[in-house]
Amino acid sequence: MNAPKPASPPVLKLEDVSRHRAGRPAVSHLNLSLEAGQVLGLLGINGAGKSTTLAMIAGALVPDSGAVRLQGKDFLEYPELARQALGWLPESAPTWPELTLREHLEAHGRLRGLKGDNLKQARDAVVARLELKELERRLAGVLSQGQRQRLGLACALLHRPALLVLDEPANALDPVQVVALRNLLRELAAGGTAVILSTHQLGEVTAVCDRVAILHEGTLRYDAPLHADGHAALEKTFFDIAMAGRTQAA
Amino acid sequence: MTLLAVTRLELRRLFVRPLGWIIGALALAELGWRFALLLQIFLLNQVRLAALPDGPGYTDLVAVRMFSSFITGSPLPFGLIELALLLVPLLTMSTLASERSAGTLPLLFSSGLSASRILLGKYLAVLIWLVLWLALALAIPVSLAHGATLDWGKLAAAAMGTLLALAVLGAIGVACSAFASHPAVAAVAALMVGLGLYCINLGAQLAGVSNGFLNWLAMSTHQETLLRGLVSSMDVIWFVLATAVALLLGIQRLASDRGRG
């Protein structure tokens, strides 16, 4: 009889993660895990701790306590893993204004360990997929916010990461681009990429996510799969959590 | 190697920004002017100097004096080191401060890069730019090598001293950029630290003290020895130490960025 195959670790696992910012707890004792192919919508009002959580997942911030595990390993101890397995689009998609879109992609590719033909193929593929060909030689400093957002997304996708972390990816995109983004996320999830999507817009979550987590005042208040008829229920849950906090404060 | 990826990125940023080209071109033009004046003075005194046994020649009076006003003792335009004190902070100010203000620094951290790799990668790019600048500046006096007798050993010692000084100033500039949240603040801080380190012993010298800690601490003390053609391991160690201290402080600050957020 064959021994049962050990289950592969989740793509992402947050274990009791806490982090202070500006002298107050921004995230407290957060536990969360994400499997390959899942799309998790991270919701919360302003200041709920979403961006801090995403920055810790992306390795840009170090947790005060707890561990962020990527494919079962604490990536502070395995920086190579973060380089290859993680793509991050921060809020407002920061760029180097003096470099062209193509130079951005090449720089990000090299930082992620791509080189030579692999880099060229990955660059051309992501340019074609996100329809960026005509912007390729344009400086990032002259791109519109929506175009910068697409550039940031291309940089995050370039090395085909196992985990994609997106902070407000639909910011400044027009309705056609929003639909294209949703299709892209569905396609990535179908290919096994795990996606975390932070947004203020409930519609964004119900359109592409199969699971939703709500953060409030740095703590996880809700984490459940999203049902097909879930928009109204999600809206009620979200407002209950957000307004309960305000009522208590009042 | 990711350190080289950072270097390549920073070099690209340095070469596409007009500031680097403007700094380089204006500095070379100014050095060309200084060279012409030094050469004119040399030619005016050539006959008198030729009569002196072991008198100074083209290397002492023109080639080496291109590097520093410190040993000229006359109101000529700045030498390369004095220019570097002013211009290197402008070159380095954006290395990390602009990454911080533009929000691109977290992107570098999320690529799995340690603070030391980010800072050393950027420093290497600055150093490459400075080496190119020094090579072009050196080409000015060397261009007359076919018509003059150059003391290559003395010129090499002076070039080495200048390169080491540029390495220290570059490290101070990158470290100040790691501490600052705005490039202009980084430039001012690097200028003040560089100037302070260069002439911290001025007071002691005016008081007639030519040794002691302040004289040891001053960059000009070690620079002058090398410009005179004397290569001492103690002077070289001073430059290496000063560069290492500046880089370590910068790395420390950058690492705390990730911790503090």
Short mmCIF file of C-alpha atoms in Angstrom, two decimals:
data_model
loop_
_atom_site.label_atom_id
_atom_site.label_comp_id
_atom_site.label_asym_id
_atom_site.label_seq_id
_atom_site.Cartn_x
_atom_site.Cartn_y
_atom_site.Cartn_z
CA MET A 1 0.00 0.00 0.00
CA ASN A 2 1.32 3.40 -0.96
CA ALA A 3 1.86 5.89 1.84
CA PRO A 4 -0.38 8.97 1.51
CA LYS A 5 1.39 11.78 -0.32
CA PRO A 6 2.19 14.63 2.07
CA ALA A 7 0.05 17.68 1.34
CA SER A 8 2.05 20.55 -0.16
CA PRO A 9 2.25 23.59 2.11
CA PRO A 10 0.00 26.56 1.36
CA VAL A 11 1.49 29.17 -0.97
CA LEU A 12 1.17 31.73 1.82
CA LYS A 13 0.74 31.36 5.54
CA LEU A 14 0.71 34.18 8.05
CA GLU A 15 1.32 32.92 11.57
CA ASP A 16 0.31 35.26 14.38
CA VAL A 17 1.76 38.27 12.57
CA SER A 18 1.80 41.62 14.37
CA ARG A 19 3.23 44.95 13.40
CA HIS A 20 3.26 48.43 14.93
CA ARG A 21 3.42 51.56 12.79
CA ALA A 22 3.74 55.13 14.03
CA GLY A 23 3.50 53.89 17.61
CA ARG A 24 0.17 52.07 17.28
CA PRO A 25 -0.66 48.47 16.39
CA ALA A 26 -1.32 48.39 12.64
CA VAL A 27 -1.77 44.62 12.46
CA SER A 28 -2.40 42.36 15.46
CA HIS A 29 -2.03 38.58 15.65
CA LEU A 30 -3.03 37.96 12.08
CA ASN A 31 -3.40 34.34 10.90
CA LEU A 32 -4.17 33.71 7.27
CA SER A 33 -3.33 31.12 4.64
CA LEU A 34 -3.76 30.91 0.90
CA GLU A 35 -3.66 27.90 -1.43
CA ALA A 36 -2.52 27.80 -5.04
CA GLY A 37 -5.20 29.06 -7.42
CA GLN A 38 -7.16 30.92 -4.74
CA VAL A 39 -8.05 34.59 -5.14
CA LEU A 40 -8.46 36.27 -1.79
CA GLY A 41 -10.07 39.68 -1.51
CA LEU A 42 -8.74 41.68 1.41
CA LEU A 43 -11.25 44.29 2.49
CA GLY A 44 -11.19 46.98 5.11
CA ILE A 45 -11.79 50.66 5.62
CA ASN A 46 -8.89 53.14 5.44
CA GLY A 47 -6.35 52.44 8.17
CA ALA A 48 -7.59 48.88 8.71
CA GLY A 49 -4.09 47.50 8.16
CA LYS A 50 -4.46 46.17 4.60
CA SER A 51 -1.41 47.90 3.10
CA THR A 52 0.75 47.03 6.12
CA THR A 53 -0.32 43.40 5.79
CA LEU A 54 0.48 43.36 2.09
CA ALA A 55 3.86 45.07 2.64
CA MET A 56 4.75 42.36 5.17
CA ILE A 57 3.64 39.63 2.78
CA ALA A 58 5.76 41.24 0.06
CA GLY A 59 8.81 41.44 2.31
CA ALA A 60 8.98 45.23 2.30
CA LEU A 61 8.24 45.36 6.04
CA VAL A 62 9.42 42.98 8.73
CA PRO A 63 6.77 41.80 11.21
CA ASP A 64 7.37 42.71 14.86
CA SER A 65 6.35 39.16 15.73
CA GLY A 66 5.05 36.08 13.97
CA ALA A 67 6.13 34.62 10.64
CA VAL A 68 5.24 35.02 6.99
CA ARG A 69 5.74 31.70 5.24
CA LEU A 70 5.92 31.40 1.50
CA GLN A 71 5.54 27.82 0.22
CA GLY A 72 6.18 26.64 3.76
CA LYS A 73 9.36 28.65 4.35
CA ASP A 74 9.91 31.88 6.24
CA PHE A 75 11.08 34.05 3.41
CA LEU A 76 13.11 36.36 5.63
CA GLU A 77 15.38 33.33 5.92
CA TYR A 78 15.02 32.43 2.23
CA PRO A 79 15.24 35.67 0.25
CA GLU A 80 15.75 33.69 -2.99
CA LEU A 81 12.24 32.36 -2.56
CA ALA A 82 10.74 35.84 -2.34
CA ARG A 83 12.67 36.82 -5.44
CA GLN A 84 11.17 34.02 -7.51
CA ALA A 85 7.79 33.24 -5.97
CA LEU A 86 6.34 36.65 -5.25
CA GLY A 87 5.06 39.52 -7.35
CA TRP A 88 3.85 42.74 -5.73
CA LEU A 89 1.99 45.75 -7.01
CA PRO A 90 2.04 48.38 -4.24
CA GLU A 91 -0.64 51.03 -3.96
CA SER A 92 -0.10 53.86 -6.51
CA ALA A 93 2.40 51.72 -8.50
CA PRO A 94 5.70 53.53 -7.81
CA THR A 95 8.10 53.81 -10.75
CA TRP A 96 11.46 55.32 -11.71
CA PRO A 97 10.28 58.29 -13.78
CA GLU A 98 13.48 58.56 -15.84
CA LEU A 99 13.28 54.98 -17.16
CA THR A 100 11.12 53.69 -20.00
CA LEU A 101 8.52 50.99 -19.57
CA ARG A 102 10.84 48.47 -21.25
CA GLU A 103 13.72 49.43 -18.94
CA HIS A 104 11.44 48.94 -15.94
CA LEU A 105 10.56 45.44 -17.04
CA GLU A 106 14.20 44.57 -17.68
CA ALA A 107 15.31 45.98 -14.32
CA HIS A 108 12.60 44.10 -12.44
CA GLY A 109 13.42 40.94 -14.37
CA ARG A 110 17.11 41.15 -13.44
CA LEU A 111 16.24 41.87 -9.81
CA ARG A 112 14.14 38.69 -9.88
CA GLY A 113 16.99 36.67 -11.34
CA LEU A 114 15.93 36.57 -15.00
CA LYS A 115 18.56 37.11 -17.68
CA GLY A 116 19.36 36.67 -21.36
CA ASP A 117 16.70 35.01 -23.49
CA ASN A 118 14.54 34.17 -20.47
CA LEU A 119 14.31 37.85 -19.61
CA LYS A 120 13.55 38.83 -23.19
CA GLN A 121 10.83 36.18 -23.54
CA ALA A 122 9.24 37.07 -20.21
CA ARG A 123 9.31 40.79 -21.12
CA ASP A 124 7.77 40.26 -24.54
CA ALA A 125 5.11 37.92 -23.13
CA VAL A 126 3.96 40.32 -20.44
CA VAL A 127 4.02 43.29 -22.84
CA ALA A 128 1.81 41.35 -25.24
CA ARG A 129 -0.53 40.08 -22.49
CA LEU A 130 -1.10 43.52 -20.99
CA GLU A 131 -1.15 45.29 -24.38
CA LEU A 132 1.73 47.60 -23.51
CA LYS A 133 3.57 47.46 -26.85
CA GLU A 134 2.89 51.06 -27.83
CA LEU A 135 4.01 52.33 -24.40
CA GLU A 136 7.23 50.29 -24.35
CA ARG A 137 9.58 53.16 -25.17
CA ARG A 138 7.75 55.79 -23.17
CA LEU A 139 9.25 57.17 -19.94
CA ALA A 140 7.38 56.16 -16.79
CA GLY A 141 7.35 59.81 -15.71
CA VAL A 142 5.01 60.75 -18.56
CA LEU A 143 2.61 57.82 -18.19
CA SER A 144 -0.89 58.40 -16.83
CA GLN A 145 -1.77 56.86 -13.46
CA GLY A 146 -3.71 54.09 -15.19
CA GLN A 147 -0.78 53.32 -17.49
CA ARG A 148 1.59 53.28 -14.50
CA GLN A 149 -0.77 50.87 -12.80
CA ARG A 150 -0.54 48.53 -15.79
CA LEU A 151 3.25 48.89 -15.81
CA GLY A 152 3.34 47.98 -12.11
CA LEU A 153 1.17 44.96 -12.80
CA ALA A 154 3.46 43.91 -15.66
CA CYS A 155 6.50 44.16 -13.36
CA ALA A 156 4.72 42.05 -10.73
CA LEU A 157 3.77 39.38 -13.30
CA LEU A 158 7.01 39.31 -15.27
CA HIS A 159 8.65 36.36 -13.51
CA ARG A 160 5.43 34.32 -13.24
CA PRO A 161 5.23 34.31 -9.46
CA ALA A 162 3.33 31.70 -7.46
CA LEU A 163 1.84 34.47 -5.31
CA LEU A 164 0.61 37.78 -6.67
CA VAL A 165 0.00 40.56 -4.14
CA LEU A 166 -2.06 43.46 -5.49
CA ASP A 167 -2.83 46.62 -3.54
CA GLU A 168 -5.72 48.50 -5.14
CA PRO A 169 -4.88 47.27 -8.67
CA ALA A 170 -7.99 48.79 -10.27
CA ASN A 171 -7.04 52.32 -9.16
CA ALA A 172 -7.26 54.75 -12.08
CA LEU A 173 -8.13 52.03 -14.60
CA ASP A 174 -10.96 52.72 -17.02
CA PRO A 175 -13.93 50.29 -17.13
CA VAL A 176 -12.50 48.39 -20.11
CA GLN A 177 -9.18 47.94 -18.33
CA VAL A 178 -10.98 46.85 -15.15
CA VAL A 179 -12.71 44.07 -17.08
CA ALA A 180 -9.36 43.09 -18.67
CA LEU A 181 -7.79 42.99 -15.19
CA ARG A 182 -10.57 40.73 -13.89
CA ASN A 183 -10.09 38.38 -16.84
CA LEU A 184 -6.35 38.33 -16.25
CA LEU A 185 -6.77 37.47 -12.56
CA ARG A 186 -9.20 34.66 -13.37
CA GLU A 187 -6.75 33.32 -15.96
CA LEU A 188 -3.85 33.46 -13.48
CA ALA A 189 -5.87 31.70 -10.79
CA ALA A 190 -6.88 29.00 -13.25
CA GLY A 191 -3.16 28.50 -13.94
CA GLY A 192 -2.47 27.97 -10.22
CA THR A 193 -1.31 31.43 -9.16
CA ALA A 194 -2.51 32.49 -5.72
CA VAL A 195 -3.70 36.10 -5.65
CA ILE A 196 -4.32 38.52 -2.81
CA LEU A 197 -6.28 41.54 -3.86
CA SER A 198 -6.71 44.48 -1.52
CA THR A 199 -9.42 46.93 -2.43
CA HIS A 200 -12.04 49.31 -1.12
CA GLN A 201 -14.52 48.20 -3.75
CA LEU A 202 -16.80 45.32 -2.83
CA GLY A 203 -17.74 44.88 -6.48
CA GLU A 204 -14.12 44.14 -7.33
CA VAL A 205 -14.06 41.37 -4.74
CA THR A 206 -17.33 39.75 -5.77
CA ALA A 207 -16.27 39.85 -9.43
CA VAL A 208 -13.01 37.91 -9.13
CA CYS A 209 -12.42 36.53 -5.64
CA ASP A 210 -13.39 33.13 -4.32
CA ARG A 211 -12.66 34.06 -0.73
CA VAL A 212 -12.84 37.22 1.28
CA ALA A 213 -11.11 38.45 4.42
CA ILE A 214 -12.07 41.62 6.26
CA LEU A 215 -9.56 43.48 8.39
CA HIS A 216 -10.66 46.02 10.91
CA GLU A 217 -8.36 47.96 13.25
CA GLY A 218 -5.53 45.58 12.41
CA THR A 219 -7.35 42.37 13.26
CA LEU A 220 -8.95 39.77 11.04
CA ARG A 221 -12.72 39.99 11.65
CA TYR A 222 -13.99 37.78 8.83
CA ASP A 223 -12.52 35.10 6.59
CA ALA A 224 -14.84 32.93 4.49
CA PRO A 225 -15.46 31.67 0.96
CA LEU A 226 -17.49 33.94 -1.26
CA HIS A 227 -20.77 32.49 -2.52
CA ALA A 228 -22.28 33.11 -5.93
CA ASP A 229 -25.04 35.31 -4.47
CA GLY A 230 -22.68 36.85 -1.97
CA HIS A 231 -22.60 40.55 -2.88
CA ALA A 232 -25.50 41.63 -0.64
CA ALA A 233 -24.38 39.37 2.21
CA LEU A 234 -20.80 40.60 1.90
CA GLU A 235 -21.95 44.21 1.87
CA LYS A 236 -23.94 43.63 5.06
CA THR A 237 -21.03 41.84 6.77
CA PHE A 238 -18.59 44.56 5.75
CA PHE A 239 -20.77 47.41 6.98
CA ASP A 240 -21.62 45.58 10.19
CA ILE A 241 -17.93 45.24 10.98
CA ALA A 242 -17.01 48.77 9.90
CA MET A 243 -19.96 50.45 11.64
CA ALA A 244 -19.61 48.40 14.82
CA GLY A 245 -16.14 49.87 15.20
CA ARG A 246 -17.49 53.38 14.75
CA THR A 247 -20.37 52.82 17.15
CA GLN A 248 -17.96 51.56 19.79
CA ALA A 249 -15.69 54.56 19.18
CA ALA A 250 -18.67 56.93 19.54
CA MET B 1 23.84 38.34 -9.25
CA THR B 2 21.33 40.72 -7.73
CA LEU B 3 23.95 43.20 -6.52
CA LEU B 4 24.96 43.72 -10.14
CA ALA B 5 21.30 44.06 -11.11
CA VAL B 6 21.05 46.96 -8.65
CA THR B 7 24.29 48.43 -10.04
CA ARG B 8 23.00 48.17 -13.58
CA LEU B 9 19.71 49.79 -12.63
CA GLU B 10 21.47 52.64 -10.84
CA LEU B 11 23.96 53.17 -13.70
CA ARG B 12 21.08 53.37 -16.13
CA ARG B 13 19.36 55.95 -13.91
CA LEU B 14 22.61 57.94 -13.64
CA PHE B 15 23.19 57.94 -17.39
CA VAL B 16 19.67 58.86 -18.48
CA ARG B 17 19.36 61.77 -16.07
CA PRO B 18 20.81 65.03 -17.42
CA LEU B 19 22.34 65.88 -14.04
CA GLY B 20 25.18 63.34 -14.34
CA TRP B 21 26.10 64.54 -17.84
CA ILE B 22 25.94 68.21 -16.85
CA ILE B 23 28.07 67.62 -13.75
CA GLY B 24 30.61 65.61 -15.75
CA ALA B 25 30.81 68.03 -18.67
CA LEU B 26 31.05 71.21 -16.58
CA ALA B 27 33.65 69.66 -14.29
CA LEU B 28 35.78 68.55 -17.24
CA ALA B 29 35.49 72.00 -18.83
CA GLU B 30 36.61 73.60 -15.58
CA LEU B 31 39.50 71.13 -15.28
CA GLY B 32 40.49 71.93 -18.87
CA TRP B 33 40.63 75.61 -17.94
CA ARG B 34 42.72 74.81 -14.87
CA PHE B 35 45.05 72.71 -17.03
CA ALA B 36 45.51 75.55 -19.53
CA LEU B 37 46.36 77.99 -16.72
CA LEU B 38 48.78 75.55 -15.05
CA LEU B 39 50.43 74.88 -18.41
CA GLN B 40 50.74 78.60 -19.10
CA ILE B 41 52.44 79.17 -15.73
CA PHE B 42 54.73 76.20 -16.38
CA LEU B 43 55.74 77.47 -19.82
CA LEU B 44 56.41 80.97 -18.47
CA ASN B 45 58.81 79.54 -15.89
CA GLN B 46 60.23 76.73 -18.00
CA VAL B 47 63.61 78.33 -18.67
CA ARG B 48 64.19 79.22 -15.01
CA LEU B 49 63.08 75.75 -13.88
CA ALA B 50 65.35 74.02 -16.37
CA ALA B 51 68.34 75.69 -14.72
CA LEU B 52 67.48 74.20 -11.31
CA PRO B 53 69.09 70.88 -10.42
CA ASP B 54 66.24 68.40 -9.68
CA GLY B 55 63.73 71.19 -10.31
CA PRO B 56 60.03 70.37 -10.60
CA GLY B 57 58.81 69.40 -14.04
CA TYR B 58 55.58 68.97 -15.98
CA THR B 59 54.31 66.20 -13.66
CA ASP B 60 54.78 68.23 -10.45
CA LEU B 61 53.62 71.59 -11.76
CA VAL B 62 50.86 70.62 -14.17
CA ALA B 63 49.74 66.98 -14.13
CA VAL B 64 49.51 66.38 -10.36
CA ARG B 65 48.20 69.88 -9.68
CA MET B 66 45.15 69.06 -11.79
CA PHE B 67 43.94 66.95 -8.90
CA SER B 68 43.94 69.37 -6.01
CA SER B 69 44.14 73.09 -5.26
CA PHE B 70 45.47 72.11 -1.87
CA ILE B 71 49.03 71.91 -3.17
CA THR B 72 48.73 74.72 -5.72
CA GLY B 73 48.67 77.54 -3.18
CA SER B 74 47.42 79.99 -5.81
CA PRO B 75 43.99 81.33 -6.75
CA LEU B 76 43.42 78.99 -9.69
CA PRO B 77 40.12 77.29 -10.49
CA PHE B 78 39.26 74.24 -8.40
CA GLY B 79 41.18 70.99 -8.72
CA LEU B 80 39.40 67.67 -9.18
CA ILE B 81 39.14 66.95 -5.45
CA GLU B 82 37.62 70.33 -4.62
CA LEU B 83 35.17 69.88 -7.48
CA ALA B 84 34.36 66.40 -6.20
CA LEU B 85 33.58 67.79 -2.73
CA LEU B 86 30.85 69.89 -4.35
CA LEU B 87 29.71 67.63 -7.18
CA VAL B 88 29.75 64.11 -5.75
CA PRO B 89 26.92 64.97 -3.30
CA LEU B 90 24.84 66.11 -6.29
CA LEU B 91 25.57 62.84 -8.04
CA THR B 92 24.77 60.63 -5.05
CA MET B 93 21.85 62.53 -3.53
CA SER B 94 19.20 60.58 -5.47
CA THR B 95 20.65 57.09 -5.05
CA LEU B 96 18.46 56.15 -2.08
CA ALA B 97 16.65 59.32 -0.98
CA SER B 98 14.71 59.48 -4.25
CA GLU B 99 13.86 55.77 -3.98
CA ARG B 100 12.44 56.50 -0.58
CA SER B 101 10.47 59.57 -1.65
CA ALA B 102 9.17 57.87 -4.84
CA GLY B 103 8.16 54.72 -2.95
CA THR B 104 10.37 52.40 -5.03
CA LEU B 105 12.57 51.34 -2.11
CA PRO B 106 10.00 48.78 -0.85
CA LEU B 107 10.02 47.27 -4.35
CA LEU B 108 13.74 46.60 -4.00
CA PHE B 109 13.20 45.01 -0.59
CA SER B 110 10.41 42.84 -1.97
CA SER B 111 12.84 41.45 -4.55
CA GLY B 112 14.51 39.63 -1.67
CA LEU B 113 17.45 42.04 -1.62
CA SER B 114 19.21 42.75 1.65
CA ALA B 115 20.02 46.33 2.67
CA SER B 116 23.72 45.66 2.11
CA ARG B 117 23.18 44.46 -1.47
CA ILE B 118 20.98 47.43 -2.30
CA LEU B 119 23.44 49.96 -0.89
CA LEU B 120 26.59 48.28 -2.24
CA GLY B 121 24.98 47.87 -5.66
CA LYS B 122 24.21 51.57 -5.76
CA TYR B 123 27.66 52.49 -4.44
CA LEU B 124 29.29 50.39 -7.15
CA ALA B 125 27.35 52.31 -9.81
CA VAL B 126 28.47 55.64 -8.33
CA LEU B 127 32.05 54.38 -8.19
CA ILE B 128 31.97 53.34 -11.86
CA TRP B 129 30.76 56.84 -12.80
CA LEU B 130 33.52 58.43 -10.70
CA VAL B 131 36.22 56.18 -12.21
CA LEU B 132 35.08 57.21 -15.70
CA TRP B 133 35.17 60.86 -14.66
CA LEU B 134 38.67 60.45 -13.21
CA ALA B 135 39.86 58.66 -16.36
CA LEU B 136 38.62 61.51 -18.54
CA ALA B 137 40.23 64.07 -16.23
CA LEU B 138 43.51 62.12 -16.31
CA ALA B 139 43.43 62.13 -20.11
CA ILE B 140 43.91 65.93 -20.09
CA PRO B 141 47.48 66.00 -18.68
CA VAL B 142 48.36 62.63 -20.23
CA SER B 143 47.47 64.02 -23.68
CA LEU B 144 50.80 65.92 -23.63
CA ALA B 145 52.81 62.85 -22.63
CA HIS B 146 54.41 62.61 -26.09
CA GLY B 147 55.84 66.15 -25.79
CA ALA B 148 56.67 66.23 -22.08
CA THR B 149 58.53 63.99 -19.67
CA LEU B 150 55.93 62.45 -17.38
CA ASP B 151 56.87 60.85 -14.07
CA TRP B 152 54.42 57.98 -14.41
CA GLY B 153 55.00 56.68 -10.88
CA LYS B 154 54.21 60.03 -9.29
CA LEU B 155 51.18 60.50 -11.53
CA ALA B 156 49.94 56.99 -10.66
CA ALA B 157 50.29 57.73 -6.92
CA ALA B 158 48.37 60.99 -7.32
CA ALA B 159 45.67 59.28 -9.39
CA MET B 160 45.40 56.55 -6.77
CA GLY B 161 45.05 59.13 -4.00
CA THR B 162 42.36 60.92 -5.98
CA LEU B 163 40.51 57.68 -6.69
CA LEU B 164 40.58 56.76 -2.99
CA ALA B 165 39.27 60.21 -2.07
CA LEU B 166 36.49 59.89 -4.65
CA ALA B 167 35.64 56.48 -3.17
CA VAL B 168 35.30 58.05 0.30
CA LEU B 169 33.20 60.95 -0.98
CA GLY B 170 30.98 58.56 -2.96
CA ALA B 171 30.46 56.39 0.13
CA ILE B 172 29.60 59.46 2.25
CA GLY B 173 27.16 60.62 -0.44
CA VAL B 174 25.38 57.26 -0.69
CA ALA B 175 25.26 56.94 3.12
CA CYS B 176 23.76 60.44 3.47
CA SER B 177 21.22 59.51 0.79
CA ALA B 178 20.34 56.42 2.86
CA PHE B 179 19.66 58.65 5.87
CA ALA B 180 17.71 61.39 4.09
CA SER B 181 14.10 61.38 2.99
CA HIS B 182 14.72 64.01 0.30
CA PRO B 183 17.61 64.24 -2.21
CA ALA B 184 18.35 67.90 -1.45
CA VAL B 185 18.81 67.10 2.24
CA ALA B 186 21.14 64.25 1.28
CA ALA B 187 23.22 66.58 -0.93
CA VAL B 188 23.62 69.22 1.77
CA ALA B 189 24.48 66.61 4.41
CA ALA B 190 27.07 64.94 2.14
CA LEU B 191 28.61 68.31 1.29
CA MET B 192 28.94 69.27 4.95
CA VAL B 193 30.32 65.88 6.03
CA GLY B 194 32.75 65.79 3.08
CA LEU B 195 33.99 69.33 3.67
CA GLY B 196 34.28 68.69 7.40
CA LEU B 197 36.26 65.51 6.89
CA TYR B 198 38.50 67.16 4.31
CA CYS B 199 39.59 70.12 6.40
CA ILE B 200 38.78 69.26 10.01
CA ASN B 201 42.42 69.92 10.88
CA LEU B 202 42.49 73.52 9.60
CA GLY B 203 42.33 74.96 13.11
CA ALA B 204 45.07 72.66 14.33
CA GLN B 205 47.27 73.61 11.40
CA LEU B 206 46.72 77.33 11.99
CA ALA B 207 47.76 76.72 15.61
CA GLY B 208 50.96 75.12 14.30
CA VAL B 209 50.05 71.56 15.30
CA SER B 210 51.01 69.20 12.51
CA ASN B 211 50.27 65.88 14.15
CA GLY B 212 47.64 64.48 16.52
CA PHE B 213 44.19 62.96 16.06
CA LEU B 214 42.60 65.82 14.10
CA ASN B 215 45.39 65.75 11.54
CA TRP B 216 45.05 61.98 11.28
CA LEU B 217 41.30 62.31 10.87
CA ALA B 218 41.50 64.87 8.04
CA MET B 219 41.29 63.51 4.50
CA SER B 220 43.61 66.24 3.23
CA THR B 221 46.50 64.88 5.34
CA HIS B 222 46.37 61.51 3.60
CA GLN B 223 45.53 63.00 0.23
CA GLU B 224 48.53 65.31 0.27
CA THR B 225 51.00 62.48 0.90
CA LEU B 226 49.69 60.54 -2.09
CA LEU B 227 49.67 63.65 -4.29
CA ARG B 228 53.34 64.11 -3.52
CA GLY B 229 53.96 60.61 -4.87
CA LEU B 230 54.38 58.81 -1.56
CA VAL B 231 52.22 55.72 -1.19
CA SER B 232 51.95 54.76 2.46
CA SER B 233 49.87 51.79 3.57
CA MET B 234 48.64 53.84 6.55
CA ASP B 235 47.12 56.41 4.19
CA VAL B 236 45.54 53.73 2.03
CA ILE B 237 44.11 52.08 5.18
CA TRP B 238 42.61 55.43 6.25
CA PHE B 239 40.74 55.73 2.95
CA VAL B 240 39.53 52.12 3.11
CA LEU B 241 38.40 52.61 6.73
CA ALA B 242 36.57 55.86 5.98
CA THR B 243 34.79 54.25 3.01
CA ALA B 244 33.85 51.17 5.05
CA VAL B 245 32.51 53.23 7.99
CA ALA B 246 30.33 55.37 5.68
CA LEU B 247 28.97 52.30 3.87
CA LEU B 248 28.28 50.42 7.11
CA LEU B 249 26.35 53.37 8.54
CA GLY B 250 24.34 53.58 5.32
CA ILE B 251 23.58 49.85 5.38
CA GLN B 252 22.52 50.08 9.01
CA ARG B 253 20.13 52.90 8.23
CA LEU B 254 18.68 51.15 5.21
CA ALA B 255 18.14 47.92 7.14
CA SER B 256 16.26 49.84 9.82
CA ASP B 257 13.94 51.21 7.11
CA ARG B 258 12.60 47.73 6.58
CA GLY B 259 12.21 47.27 10.31
CA ARG B 260 10.64 50.66 11.00
CA GLY B 261 8.54 50.98 7.87
#
